Amino acid sequence: MNQRLFSLCTPCPEGFSFCGEFRSRDFRSAPFALHAPSPEAAGEFLGSHLDRLAGVILVPGEHLSTRMLAEQLSLITFSPPLFPYLADFAGHQLRQLDQLVSNEENTARLALEHERLSGDNRRAAEEFEQFRSSLLREIEERRMAERQLSDSEEQLRQLISSTGEAIYGIDIDGNCTFANESCLSNLGYEQIGDMLGRNMHDLIHYSTPDGTLTPVEECRIYKAFREGVGVKVEGEYFWRRDGTCFPVEYSSYPIRKDEAIVGGVVIWRDITERKRAEEERRTLEQQLLHAQKLESLGVLAGGIAHDFNNILTTIIGNANLALMRINPESPAVENLHRIELAASQAAELAKQMLAYSGKGKFLVERLDINRLLEEMLHMLEVSISENALLRFNLTRPLPPVEADVTQMRQIIMNLVINASEAIGERNGLITITTGCRECTSDYLKEAWLAKSPVDGLYVYLEISDNGCGMDNETLVKIFDPFFTTKFTGRGLGMAAVLGIVRGHHGAIKASSEPGKGTTFQILLPATLAGRC
């Protein structure tokens, strides 16, 4: 308690003085010790303050502060007038003593509990430290695993991004879940966000080049992951962002998670260049086969023409001798002239066969194609139909070529007459164009029978018409010997043109479209001194 303790001593003057002061003052809730010579003396003092006392303990002869309360209980004596009050006070003190004893027991129990709890706390602290250490190790291991996983994912992303194959993924609904750089660039997209979440069939695989829609049910990409079987497809088309399409080769595989198919991955590549190379290879193979066929026919035609010429020489010679010896008035003279005419026509045919075979006799000289055309202008105009108009479009100056003039005339005449016949009875235009250009081997490979083409400067002679034209099936046979679309034709005109061009180490290109006309372009190597 925090209140002051007043010691009231009645035997000494100071004590009586203090007792007087105690009587006159209003002390509340202040414990005090009263030392009196006898219980009666104490009762006399306390009598007037019984209403203010909670209880009194009277101990004769000794000061209460020197001994414990528990040791003095047996010495307490009471004055009968104070019994009611002292009994209450003693009961209160006993209750306090019981409380103290109980508190001591509780303190002992608390000490034991504290000791037990301290042990438990130590064990808990040790266990916590072990758990903390284990948790730290687990956290570090997890961080290391996450770093390794992150590194692995980064390596995988770099691998997928750097591969030349285009790759994209789709979910079970066909919507894009990822795409690598090759996929984005080949399709014309800059950011992955432009494709994520979009339906890939509707975006890049919705139709064929001719506009025929491809139903999603027929899409083999979807079929692969829906049926759980990978497929490899070639020859279908994807569409770029700019609306152009291109041929692709792709493989589609299902993606599984927990034994269930959750989507698919598509690995594809643009095969435009491969298709172009294959088409060029097929074209070259066709040209090679055609060249081999023409070569074989040329050998045959050359042999026949050579033997035929020998026979014709004998016939013409004997006819001339007969005409020299026979009487001019003889009826046989007319027959001999017919023999000479027929033999001459046969000789011309043999000459064309030799030209086709490339074994004709060439008198090569430096030739200006423009001048040759100007010299032939009148002959060409009278050779074409009245409905056809002839127009020159000549480039000047033009490098000279090494060529046989007679053979060049035959080429020009054959092509112009063919153009006139293609125009027929309706009005038409025949255009003769000259020029020169640098030709690469790739350009020359597209020409007919350009054997071992050499890059360089070429002079071209182009004859075009707006006549009936030809389909592709007819065009590929146009240089075959004895092939003709004319009722009275022998089929050696264009074959002879090809043979002459080949004999001059040149090339010829032909293009035609039904109803629009035909164009032939003769390419001849320019002389070393020539320039465009």
Short mmCIF file of C-alpha atoms in Angstrom, two decimals:
data_model
loop_
_atom_site.label_atom_id
_atom_site.label_comp_id
_atom_site.label_asym_id
_atom_site.label_seq_id
_atom_site.Cartn_x
_atom_site.Cartn_y
_atom_site.Cartn_z
CA MET A 1 0.00 0.00 0.00
CA ASN A 2 1.16 3.57 -0.70
CA GLN A 3 -0.45 5.41 2.26
CA ARG A 4 1.57 6.73 5.15
CA LEU A 5 1.80 4.76 8.43
CA PHE A 6 1.21 6.73 11.55
CA SER A 7 2.73 5.44 14.80
CA LEU A 8 0.67 6.62 17.71
CA CYS A 9 2.55 6.29 20.98
CA THR A 10 0.43 7.20 24.04
CA PRO A 11 3.05 6.73 26.85
CA CYS A 12 5.30 9.60 25.76
CA PRO A 13 4.39 13.30 25.55
CA GLU A 14 4.92 13.33 21.82
CA GLY A 15 2.60 10.44 21.47
CA PHE A 16 -0.18 12.19 23.39
CA SER A 17 0.42 15.26 21.33
CA PHE A 18 0.15 13.29 18.09
CA CYS A 19 -2.92 11.50 19.33
CA GLY A 20 -4.52 14.86 19.93
CA GLU A 21 -3.63 15.92 16.45
CA PHE A 22 -5.03 12.63 15.07
CA ARG A 23 -8.30 13.33 16.85
CA SER A 24 -8.60 16.79 15.35
CA ARG A 25 -7.68 15.89 11.77
CA ASP A 26 -9.65 13.95 9.22
CA PHE A 27 -7.39 11.06 8.26
CA ARG A 28 -9.04 8.70 5.84
CA SER A 29 -7.82 5.31 4.76
CA ALA A 30 -4.57 5.73 6.69
CA PRO A 31 -3.22 2.64 8.46
CA PHE A 32 -1.50 3.28 11.78
CA ALA A 33 0.03 1.46 14.77
CA LEU A 34 -1.12 2.44 18.25
CA HIS A 35 1.24 1.73 21.13
CA ALA A 36 -0.61 1.87 24.45
CA PRO A 37 0.35 0.57 27.93
CA SER A 38 -2.80 -1.48 28.10
CA PRO A 39 -5.82 -2.47 26.04
CA GLU A 40 -7.93 -0.15 28.15
CA ALA A 41 -5.72 2.78 27.31
CA ALA A 42 -5.95 1.92 23.68
CA GLY A 43 -9.69 1.54 23.90
CA GLU A 44 -9.99 4.93 25.57
CA PHE A 45 -8.20 6.45 22.61
CA LEU A 46 -9.98 4.51 19.96
CA GLY A 47 -13.42 4.78 21.48
CA SER A 48 -14.22 8.06 19.88
CA HIS A 49 -13.03 6.81 16.44
CA LEU A 50 -14.70 3.46 16.18
CA ASP A 51 -16.81 4.70 13.29
CA ARG A 52 -13.63 5.44 11.39
CA LEU A 53 -11.79 2.15 12.06
CA ALA A 54 -11.83 -0.83 9.76
CA GLY A 55 -10.14 -3.02 12.34
CA VAL A 56 -7.53 -3.00 15.09
CA ILE A 57 -4.81 -5.38 16.23
CA LEU A 58 -3.59 -4.86 19.78
CA VAL A 59 -0.25 -6.34 20.80
CA PRO A 60 1.03 -5.46 24.30
CA GLY A 61 4.66 -4.69 24.99
CA GLU A 62 6.23 -4.85 21.55
CA HIS A 63 6.28 -2.76 18.39
CA LEU A 64 4.42 -4.37 15.53
CA SER A 65 6.98 -3.35 13.00
CA THR A 66 9.55 -5.65 14.52
CA ARG A 67 7.73 -8.93 14.06
CA MET A 68 5.77 -10.65 11.35
CA LEU A 69 2.04 -10.54 11.65
CA ALA A 70 1.78 -14.31 11.61
CA GLU A 71 3.98 -14.59 14.75
CA GLN A 72 1.93 -12.11 16.79
CA LEU A 73 -1.52 -13.46 16.34
CA SER A 74 -1.37 -15.51 19.53
CA LEU A 75 -0.33 -12.47 21.56
CA ILE A 76 -3.20 -10.32 20.54
CA THR A 77 -5.45 -9.38 23.45
CA PHE A 78 -8.61 -7.55 23.07
CA SER A 79 -10.63 -5.35 25.30
CA PRO A 80 -14.21 -6.50 25.47
CA PRO A 81 -15.64 -3.25 24.17
CA LEU A 82 -13.63 -3.68 21.01
CA PHE A 83 -14.50 -7.27 20.28
CA PRO A 84 -17.07 -6.59 17.53
CA TYR A 85 -14.72 -4.39 15.67
CA LEU A 86 -11.60 -6.34 16.36
CA ALA A 87 -13.24 -9.54 15.21
CA ASP A 88 -14.01 -8.00 11.85
CA PHE A 89 -10.55 -6.62 11.63
CA ALA A 90 -8.95 -9.93 12.59
CA GLY A 91 -11.08 -11.72 10.02
CA HIS A 92 -9.95 -9.26 7.41
CA GLN A 93 -6.34 -9.80 8.41
CA LEU A 94 -6.78 -13.57 8.32
CA ARG A 95 -8.24 -13.32 4.86
CA GLN A 96 -5.26 -11.23 3.84
CA LEU A 97 -2.96 -13.84 5.37
CA ASP A 98 -4.76 -16.60 3.52
CA GLN A 99 -4.45 -14.55 0.41
CA LEU A 100 -0.71 -14.14 1.05
CA VAL A 101 -0.31 -17.85 1.65
CA SER A 102 -2.34 -18.55 -1.47
CA ASN A 103 -0.22 -16.05 -3.37
CA GLU A 104 2.94 -17.78 -2.18
CA GLU A 105 1.58 -21.11 -3.37
CA ASN A 106 0.56 -19.53 -6.62
CA THR A 107 3.99 -17.96 -6.85
CA ALA A 108 5.58 -21.36 -6.37
CA ARG A 109 3.27 -22.87 -8.95
CA LEU A 110 3.97 -19.98 -11.27
CA ALA A 111 7.69 -20.48 -10.73
CA LEU A 112 7.36 -24.15 -11.65
CA GLU A 113 5.14 -23.27 -14.59
CA HIS A 114 7.61 -20.58 -15.58
CA GLU A 115 10.43 -23.06 -15.39
CA ARG A 116 8.41 -25.55 -17.43
CA LEU A 117 7.44 -22.90 -19.93
CA SER A 118 11.01 -21.70 -20.08
CA GLY A 119 12.04 -25.24 -21.00
CA ASP A 120 9.23 -25.44 -23.51
CA ASN A 121 10.25 -22.07 -24.88
CA ARG A 122 13.85 -23.20 -25.21
CA ARG A 123 12.76 -26.34 -27.01
CA ALA A 124 10.35 -24.32 -29.14
CA ALA A 125 13.13 -21.85 -29.91
CA GLU A 126 15.44 -24.68 -30.90
CA GLU A 127 12.73 -26.26 -33.03
CA PHE A 128 11.93 -22.86 -34.54
CA GLU A 129 15.60 -22.30 -35.34
CA GLN A 130 15.76 -25.70 -37.01
CA PHE A 131 12.55 -24.94 -38.92
CA ARG A 132 13.88 -21.50 -39.89
CA SER A 133 17.15 -22.99 -41.13
CA SER A 134 15.28 -25.68 -43.06
CA LEU A 135 12.92 -23.07 -44.49
CA LEU A 136 15.84 -20.86 -45.54
CA ARG A 137 17.48 -23.82 -47.24
CA GLU A 138 14.22 -24.69 -48.99
CA ILE A 139 13.76 -21.05 -50.06
CA GLU A 140 17.30 -20.94 -51.43
CA GLU A 141 16.81 -24.25 -53.24
CA ARG A 142 13.53 -22.97 -54.68
CA ARG A 143 15.18 -19.74 -55.77
CA MET A 144 17.95 -21.71 -57.42
CA ALA A 145 15.39 -23.96 -59.13
CA GLU A 146 13.45 -20.88 -60.27
CA ARG A 147 16.64 -19.33 -61.64
CA GLN A 148 17.48 -22.55 -63.45
CA LEU A 149 13.91 -22.76 -64.78
CA SER A 150 14.06 -19.12 -65.86
CA ASP A 151 17.40 -19.70 -67.59
CA SER A 152 16.01 -22.81 -69.27
CA GLU A 153 12.90 -20.93 -70.40
CA GLU A 154 15.05 -18.08 -71.73
CA GLN A 155 17.24 -20.53 -73.63
CA LEU A 156 14.12 -22.19 -75.02
CA ARG A 157 12.69 -18.81 -76.06
CA GLN A 158 15.97 -17.87 -77.73
CA LEU A 159 16.12 -21.25 -79.45
CA ILE A 160 12.55 -20.95 -80.73
CA SER A 161 13.07 -17.32 -81.76
CA SER A 162 16.35 -17.95 -83.58
CA THR A 163 15.23 -21.01 -85.51
CA GLY A 164 14.48 -20.55 -89.18
CA GLU A 165 11.25 -22.50 -88.81
CA ALA A 166 8.12 -20.49 -88.11
CA ILE A 167 6.25 -21.77 -85.03
CA TYR A 168 2.94 -20.87 -83.44
CA GLY A 169 0.73 -22.49 -80.82
CA ILE A 170 -3.05 -22.68 -80.54
CA ASP A 171 -5.46 -23.64 -77.80
CA ILE A 172 -8.27 -26.15 -78.14
CA ASP A 173 -10.41 -23.48 -79.84
CA GLY A 174 -7.72 -22.66 -82.38
CA ASN A 175 -6.76 -19.30 -80.87
CA CYS A 176 -3.11 -18.24 -80.94
CA THR A 177 -1.17 -18.75 -77.69
CA PHE A 178 2.35 -17.92 -78.89
CA ALA A 179 4.38 -17.26 -82.05
CA ASN A 180 8.10 -16.89 -82.69
CA GLU A 181 9.90 -14.16 -84.63
CA SER A 182 10.01 -16.13 -87.87
CA CYS A 183 6.26 -16.64 -87.74
CA LEU A 184 5.60 -12.95 -87.14
CA SER A 185 7.96 -11.70 -89.87
CA ASN A 186 6.80 -14.21 -92.50
CA LEU A 187 3.17 -13.27 -91.90
CA GLY A 188 3.87 -9.52 -91.84
CA TYR A 189 3.17 -8.88 -88.14
CA GLU A 190 5.42 -6.74 -85.94
CA GLN A 191 4.26 -7.67 -82.43
CA ILE A 192 3.10 -10.89 -80.83
CA GLY A 193 0.11 -8.98 -79.47
CA ASP A 194 -1.22 -8.64 -83.02
CA MET A 195 -1.78 -12.41 -83.12
CA LEU A 196 -2.35 -13.55 -79.53
CA GLY A 197 -5.91 -14.65 -78.87
CA ARG A 198 -6.93 -14.53 -82.53
CA ASN A 199 -8.24 -17.55 -84.39
CA MET A 200 -5.38 -18.72 -86.63
CA HIS A 201 -7.60 -20.45 -89.18
CA ASP A 202 -9.59 -17.27 -89.75
CA LEU A 203 -6.38 -15.23 -89.76
CA ILE A 204 -4.03 -17.12 -92.12
CA HIS A 205 -5.64 -20.30 -93.45
CA TYR A 206 -9.16 -19.40 -94.47
CA SER A 207 -9.07 -19.98 -98.25
CA THR A 208 -7.13 -21.20 -101.26
CA PRO A 209 -5.43 -18.80 -103.73
CA ASP A 210 -8.44 -18.90 -106.07
CA GLY A 211 -10.71 -17.66 -103.25
CA THR A 212 -12.32 -21.00 -102.37
CA LEU A 213 -13.08 -20.96 -98.64
CA THR A 214 -11.54 -23.68 -96.51
CA PRO A 215 -14.02 -24.87 -93.83
CA VAL A 216 -12.44 -25.27 -90.42
CA GLU A 217 -13.74 -28.85 -90.33
CA GLU A 218 -11.51 -29.65 -93.31
CA CYS A 219 -8.45 -27.89 -91.91
CA ARG A 220 -5.77 -30.51 -91.29
CA ILE A 221 -4.13 -28.35 -88.63
CA TYR A 222 -7.24 -28.67 -86.48
CA LYS A 223 -7.72 -32.29 -87.41
CA ALA A 224 -4.25 -33.12 -86.08
CA PHE A 225 -4.73 -31.93 -82.51
CA ARG A 226 -8.40 -32.80 -82.33
CA GLU A 227 -7.71 -36.41 -83.28
CA GLY A 228 -4.41 -36.51 -81.40
CA VAL A 229 -2.30 -37.50 -84.41
CA GLY A 230 0.44 -35.31 -85.93
CA VAL A 231 0.31 -34.53 -89.65
CA LYS A 232 2.72 -33.14 -92.24
CA VAL A 233 1.26 -31.17 -95.15
CA GLU A 234 2.80 -29.55 -98.22
CA GLY A 235 1.26 -27.38 -100.92
CA GLU A 236 -1.35 -25.49 -98.91
CA TYR A 237 -1.34 -21.71 -98.60
CA PHE A 238 -1.15 -19.20 -95.73
CA TRP A 239 -2.23 -15.56 -95.98
CA ARG A 240 -0.09 -12.59 -94.95
CA ARG A 241 -1.33 -9.50 -93.20
CA ASP A 242 -1.19 -7.53 -96.48
CA GLY A 243 -3.61 -9.96 -98.17
CA THR A 244 -1.07 -11.93 -100.22
CA CYS A 245 -0.79 -15.70 -100.02
CA PHE A 246 2.17 -18.04 -100.32
CA PRO A 247 2.74 -21.81 -100.38
CA VAL A 248 3.77 -23.48 -97.14
CA GLU A 249 4.89 -26.78 -95.74
CA TYR A 250 3.75 -27.40 -92.17
CA SER A 251 3.60 -30.01 -89.43
CA SER A 252 0.86 -29.92 -86.81
CA TYR A 253 1.13 -31.77 -83.48
CA PRO A 254 -1.22 -32.00 -80.49
CA ILE A 255 -0.25 -30.60 -77.06
CA ARG A 256 -1.23 -32.78 -74.11
CA LYS A 257 -1.60 -31.96 -70.43
CA ASP A 258 -2.61 -34.59 -67.89
CA GLU A 259 -3.45 -37.00 -70.72
CA ALA A 260 -5.87 -34.46 -72.23
CA ILE A 261 -5.32 -32.54 -75.49
CA VAL A 262 -5.27 -28.82 -74.69
CA GLY A 263 -4.13 -27.42 -78.05
CA GLY A 264 -1.60 -27.80 -80.82
CA VAL A 265 1.71 -26.52 -82.15
CA VAL A 266 2.31 -25.78 -85.84
CA ILE A 267 5.80 -25.70 -87.35
CA TRP A 268 5.87 -24.30 -90.86
CA ARG A 269 8.01 -22.69 -93.53
CA ASP A 270 7.50 -20.57 -96.62
CA ILE A 271 8.32 -22.74 -99.65
CA THR A 272 7.87 -20.06 -102.31
CA GLU A 273 11.52 -20.23 -103.35
CA ARG A 274 11.47 -24.00 -103.35
CA LYS A 275 8.34 -24.04 -105.50
CA ARG A 276 9.94 -21.56 -107.86
CA ALA A 277 13.10 -23.65 -108.04
CA GLU A 278 11.05 -26.80 -108.64
CA GLU A 279 9.09 -25.05 -111.38
CA GLU A 280 12.32 -23.85 -112.98
CA ARG A 281 13.73 -27.35 -112.74
CA ARG A 282 10.63 -28.80 -114.38
CA THR A 283 10.83 -26.16 -117.10
CA LEU A 284 14.49 -26.89 -117.68
CA GLU A 285 13.79 -30.62 -117.73
CA GLN A 286 11.04 -30.09 -120.27
CA GLN A 287 13.31 -27.88 -122.34
CA LEU A 288 16.09 -30.44 -122.09
CA LEU A 289 13.77 -33.25 -123.18
CA HIS A 290 12.46 -31.08 -125.97
CA ALA A 291 15.99 -30.15 -126.98
CA GLN A 292 17.03 -33.79 -126.95
CA LYS A 293 14.01 -34.64 -129.07
CA LEU A 294 14.77 -31.84 -131.48
CA GLU A 295 18.41 -32.85 -131.52
CA SER A 296 17.47 -36.39 -132.43
CA LEU A 297 15.07 -35.16 -135.10
CA GLY A 298 17.72 -32.77 -136.32
CA VAL A 299 20.22 -35.58 -136.73
CA LEU A 300 17.59 -37.58 -138.60
CA ALA A 301 16.55 -34.60 -140.72
CA GLY A 302 20.15 -33.72 -141.46
CA GLY A 303 20.91 -37.23 -142.63
CA ILE A 304 17.80 -37.39 -144.77
CA ALA A 305 18.41 -33.93 -146.21
CA HIS A 306 22.01 -34.79 -147.05
CA ASP A 307 21.05 -37.99 -148.87
CA PHE A 308 18.07 -36.25 -150.40
CA ASN A 309 20.27 -33.48 -151.74
CA ASN A 310 22.56 -36.04 -153.38
CA ILE A 311 19.57 -37.63 -155.10
CA LEU A 312 18.18 -34.26 -156.13
CA THR A 313 21.52 -33.20 -157.52
CA THR A 314 21.49 -36.24 -159.78
CA ILE A 315 17.90 -35.58 -160.86
CA ILE A 316 18.50 -31.91 -161.59
CA GLY A 317 21.76 -32.64 -163.39
CA ASN A 318 20.23 -35.27 -165.64
CA ALA A 319 17.24 -33.02 -166.35
CA ASN A 320 19.57 -30.23 -167.42
CA LEU A 321 21.52 -32.60 -169.68
CA ALA A 322 18.28 -33.85 -171.22
CA LEU A 323 17.13 -30.32 -171.92
CA MET A 324 20.43 -29.54 -173.57
CA ARG A 325 20.20 -32.54 -175.93
CA ILE A 326 16.48 -32.71 -176.66
CA ASN A 327 14.80 -30.89 -179.49
CA PRO A 328 13.25 -27.73 -178.09
CA GLU A 329 10.08 -28.51 -180.01
CA SER A 330 9.75 -31.91 -178.34
CA PRO A 331 6.74 -32.43 -176.04
CA ALA A 332 9.17 -33.85 -173.44
CA VAL A 333 10.67 -30.40 -172.83
CA GLU A 334 7.70 -29.38 -170.67
CA ASN A 335 8.06 -32.58 -168.64
CA LEU A 336 11.76 -31.91 -168.11
CA HIS A 337 10.98 -28.37 -166.89
CA ARG A 338 8.45 -29.82 -164.41
CA ILE A 339 11.14 -32.25 -163.22
CA GLU A 340 13.52 -29.31 -162.64
CA LEU A 341 10.85 -27.33 -160.76
CA ALA A 342 9.91 -30.23 -158.52
CA ALA A 343 13.54 -31.01 -157.85
CA SER A 344 14.22 -27.36 -156.97
CA GLN A 345 11.29 -27.36 -154.54
CA ALA A 346 12.58 -30.57 -153.00
CA ALA A 347 16.02 -28.99 -152.73
CA GLU A 348 14.50 -26.04 -150.88
CA LEU A 349 12.81 -28.47 -148.51
CA ALA A 350 16.10 -30.23 -147.95
CA LYS A 351 17.70 -26.84 -147.28
CA GLN A 352 15.14 -26.15 -144.55
CA MET A 353 15.78 -29.56 -143.03
CA LEU A 354 19.50 -28.81 -142.97
CA ALA A 355 18.77 -25.44 -141.41
CA TYR A 356 16.70 -27.13 -138.70
CA SER A 357 19.47 -29.60 -138.00
CA GLY A 358 21.94 -26.74 -137.66
CA LYS A 359 24.15 -28.22 -140.34
CA GLY A 360 23.35 -25.68 -143.02
CA LYS A 361 26.09 -23.67 -144.64
CA PHE A 362 26.37 -20.23 -143.05
CA LEU A 363 28.20 -17.31 -144.57
CA VAL A 364 28.77 -15.26 -141.42
CA GLU A 365 29.43 -11.53 -141.62
CA ARG A 366 28.95 -8.47 -139.44
CA LEU A 367 25.33 -7.50 -139.85
CA ASP A 368 23.17 -4.53 -138.86
CA ILE A 369 19.68 -5.92 -138.18
CA ASN A 370 18.05 -2.49 -138.63
CA ARG A 371 19.51 -2.07 -142.12
CA LEU A 372 18.46 -5.59 -143.07
CA LEU A 373 14.87 -4.85 -142.03
CA GLU A 374 14.79 -1.63 -143.99
CA GLU A 375 16.01 -3.48 -147.06
CA MET A 376 13.29 -6.11 -146.62
CA LEU A 377 10.48 -3.62 -145.94
CA HIS A 378 8.95 -3.72 -149.43
CA MET A 379 9.21 -7.50 -149.68
CA LEU A 380 7.54 -7.88 -146.27
CA GLU A 381 4.71 -5.50 -147.12
CA VAL A 382 3.80 -7.42 -150.27
CA SER A 383 4.06 -10.74 -148.40
CA ILE A 384 1.43 -9.99 -145.75
CA SER A 385 -2.33 -9.78 -146.15
CA GLU A 386 -4.07 -6.53 -147.05
CA ASN A 387 -5.74 -6.46 -143.62
CA ALA A 388 -2.44 -6.48 -141.74
CA LEU A 389 -0.48 -3.32 -140.98
CA LEU A 390 3.30 -3.56 -140.59
CA ARG A 391 5.02 -1.25 -138.10
CA PHE A 392 8.72 -0.86 -137.29
CA ASN A 393 9.96 0.12 -133.84
CA LEU A 394 13.74 0.16 -134.26
CA THR A 395 16.32 1.12 -131.64
CA ARG A 396 19.22 3.20 -132.93
CA PRO A 397 22.13 2.79 -132.84
CA LEU A 398 22.14 -0.98 -132.60
CA PRO A 399 25.25 -3.13 -132.09
CA PRO A 400 26.07 -5.40 -135.04
CA VAL A 401 25.85 -9.19 -134.88
CA GLU A 402 27.79 -11.98 -136.58
CA ALA A 403 25.18 -13.68 -138.81
CA ASP A 404 24.35 -15.09 -142.22
CA VAL A 405 22.26 -12.53 -144.11
CA THR A 406 20.31 -15.16 -146.09
CA GLN A 407 19.46 -17.09 -142.92
CA MET A 408 18.35 -13.89 -141.15
CA ARG A 409 16.08 -13.05 -144.09
CA GLN A 410 14.53 -16.52 -143.83
CA ILE A 411 13.85 -16.05 -140.09
CA ILE A 412 12.22 -12.65 -140.59
CA MET A 413 10.15 -13.78 -143.56
CA ASN A 414 8.88 -16.92 -141.81
CA LEU A 415 7.87 -15.05 -138.63
CA VAL A 416 6.17 -12.17 -140.48
CA ILE A 417 4.20 -14.52 -142.76
CA ASN A 418 3.11 -16.58 -139.74
CA ALA A 419 1.95 -13.37 -138.01
CA SER A 420 -0.04 -12.35 -141.08
CA GLU A 421 -1.71 -15.75 -141.26
CA ALA A 422 -2.58 -15.53 -137.55
CA ILE A 423 -4.38 -12.23 -138.17
CA GLY A 424 -6.39 -13.78 -140.97
CA GLU A 425 -9.26 -11.86 -142.56
CA ARG A 426 -9.70 -9.28 -139.83
CA ASN A 427 -7.65 -6.12 -139.39
CA GLY A 428 -4.50 -6.53 -137.36
CA LEU A 429 -1.09 -5.14 -136.55
CA ILE A 430 2.35 -6.70 -136.95
CA THR A 431 5.09 -4.93 -134.98
CA ILE A 432 8.81 -5.50 -135.54
CA THR A 433 10.95 -4.22 -132.66
CA THR A 434 14.72 -4.21 -132.28
CA GLY A 435 16.93 -3.41 -129.33
CA CYS A 436 19.67 -4.72 -127.12
CA ARG A 437 19.88 -5.76 -123.50
CA GLU A 438 22.17 -7.36 -120.98
CA CYS A 439 21.01 -10.95 -120.53
CA THR A 440 21.78 -13.17 -117.58
CA SER A 441 21.88 -16.94 -117.69
CA ASP A 442 18.62 -17.02 -115.72
CA TYR A 443 16.91 -14.93 -118.39
CA LEU A 444 18.36 -17.02 -121.20
CA LYS A 445 17.33 -20.27 -119.54
CA GLU A 446 13.72 -19.30 -120.13
CA ALA A 447 14.39 -19.20 -123.87
CA TRP A 448 14.02 -22.13 -126.25
CA LEU A 449 17.11 -24.19 -126.81
CA ALA A 450 19.63 -21.77 -125.36
CA LYS A 451 22.43 -24.30 -125.08
CA SER A 452 25.07 -23.21 -122.57
CA PRO A 453 23.84 -19.60 -122.51
CA VAL A 454 26.48 -16.96 -121.87
CA ASP A 455 25.78 -13.79 -119.91
CA GLY A 456 26.33 -10.65 -121.89
CA LEU A 457 24.98 -8.19 -124.42
CA TYR A 458 22.38 -9.48 -126.86
CA VAL A 459 20.61 -7.89 -129.82
CA TYR A 460 16.96 -8.83 -129.98
CA LEU A 461 14.55 -8.95 -132.91
CA GLU A 462 10.95 -9.10 -131.73
CA ILE A 463 7.99 -9.80 -134.02
CA SER A 464 4.53 -9.62 -132.46
CA ASP A 465 0.96 -9.68 -133.72
CA ASN A 466 -2.52 -9.29 -132.33
CA GLY A 467 -3.87 -12.32 -134.13
CA CYS A 468 -5.65 -15.41 -132.89
CA GLY A 469 -2.84 -16.53 -130.57
CA MET A 470 -2.12 -20.04 -129.30
CA ASP A 471 -2.82 -22.03 -126.19
CA ASN A 472 0.04 -23.46 -124.16
CA GLU A 473 -0.38 -26.95 -125.60
CA THR A 474 0.18 -25.62 -129.12
CA LEU A 475 2.96 -23.26 -128.07
CA VAL A 476 5.15 -26.02 -126.64
CA LYS A 477 5.00 -27.86 -129.98
CA ILE A 478 5.54 -24.88 -132.26
CA PHE A 479 9.19 -25.71 -132.94
CA ASP A 480 8.64 -29.42 -133.51
CA PRO A 481 9.51 -30.43 -137.08
CA PHE A 482 6.52 -31.33 -139.23
CA PHE A 483 4.10 -29.88 -136.66
CA THR A 484 1.73 -27.36 -138.19
CA THR A 485 -1.67 -25.81 -137.57
CA LYS A 486 -2.09 -24.97 -141.28
CA PHE A 487 -3.91 -27.20 -143.69
CA THR A 488 -1.28 -26.81 -146.41
CA GLY A 489 1.76 -26.39 -144.14
CA ARG A 490 4.74 -28.70 -144.03
CA GLY A 491 5.70 -27.81 -140.43
CA LEU A 492 9.29 -26.89 -141.19
CA GLY A 493 9.14 -23.08 -141.07
CA MET A 494 9.43 -22.59 -137.30
CA ALA A 495 11.67 -25.63 -136.97
CA ALA A 496 14.02 -24.00 -139.49
CA VAL A 497 13.89 -20.72 -137.54
CA LEU A 498 14.91 -22.55 -134.37
CA GLY A 499 17.73 -24.34 -136.17
CA ILE A 500 19.08 -21.11 -137.64
CA VAL A 501 18.99 -19.35 -134.26
CA ARG A 502 20.74 -22.28 -132.65
CA GLY A 503 23.35 -22.24 -135.41
CA HIS A 504 24.07 -18.59 -134.53
CA HIS A 505 24.47 -19.41 -130.79
CA GLY A 506 21.34 -17.45 -130.02
CA ALA A 507 18.04 -18.10 -128.32
CA ILE A 508 14.37 -17.60 -129.09
CA LYS A 509 11.54 -16.81 -126.68
CA ALA A 510 7.88 -17.27 -127.51
CA SER A 511 4.75 -16.15 -125.71
CA SER A 512 1.14 -16.33 -126.81
CA GLU A 513 -2.38 -16.02 -125.48
CA PRO A 514 -5.51 -17.15 -127.30
CA GLY A 515 -7.39 -14.21 -128.76
CA LYS A 516 -4.65 -11.69 -127.97
CA GLY A 517 -1.74 -12.61 -130.19
CA THR A 518 1.78 -14.01 -130.26
CA THR A 519 5.28 -12.63 -129.74
CA PHE A 520 8.59 -14.15 -130.85
CA GLN A 521 11.87 -12.69 -129.63
CA ILE A 522 15.12 -13.67 -131.36
CA LEU A 523 18.26 -13.11 -129.24
CA LEU A 524 21.64 -12.97 -130.99
CA PRO A 525 24.97 -12.26 -129.28
CA ALA A 526 26.25 -8.76 -130.03
CA THR A 527 29.81 -8.35 -131.30
CA LEU A 528 32.52 -7.57 -128.78
CA ALA A 529 32.78 -4.00 -130.04
CA GLY A 530 29.04 -3.40 -129.87
CA ARG A 531 27.27 -1.25 -127.30
CA CYS A 532 23.66 -0.29 -126.75
#
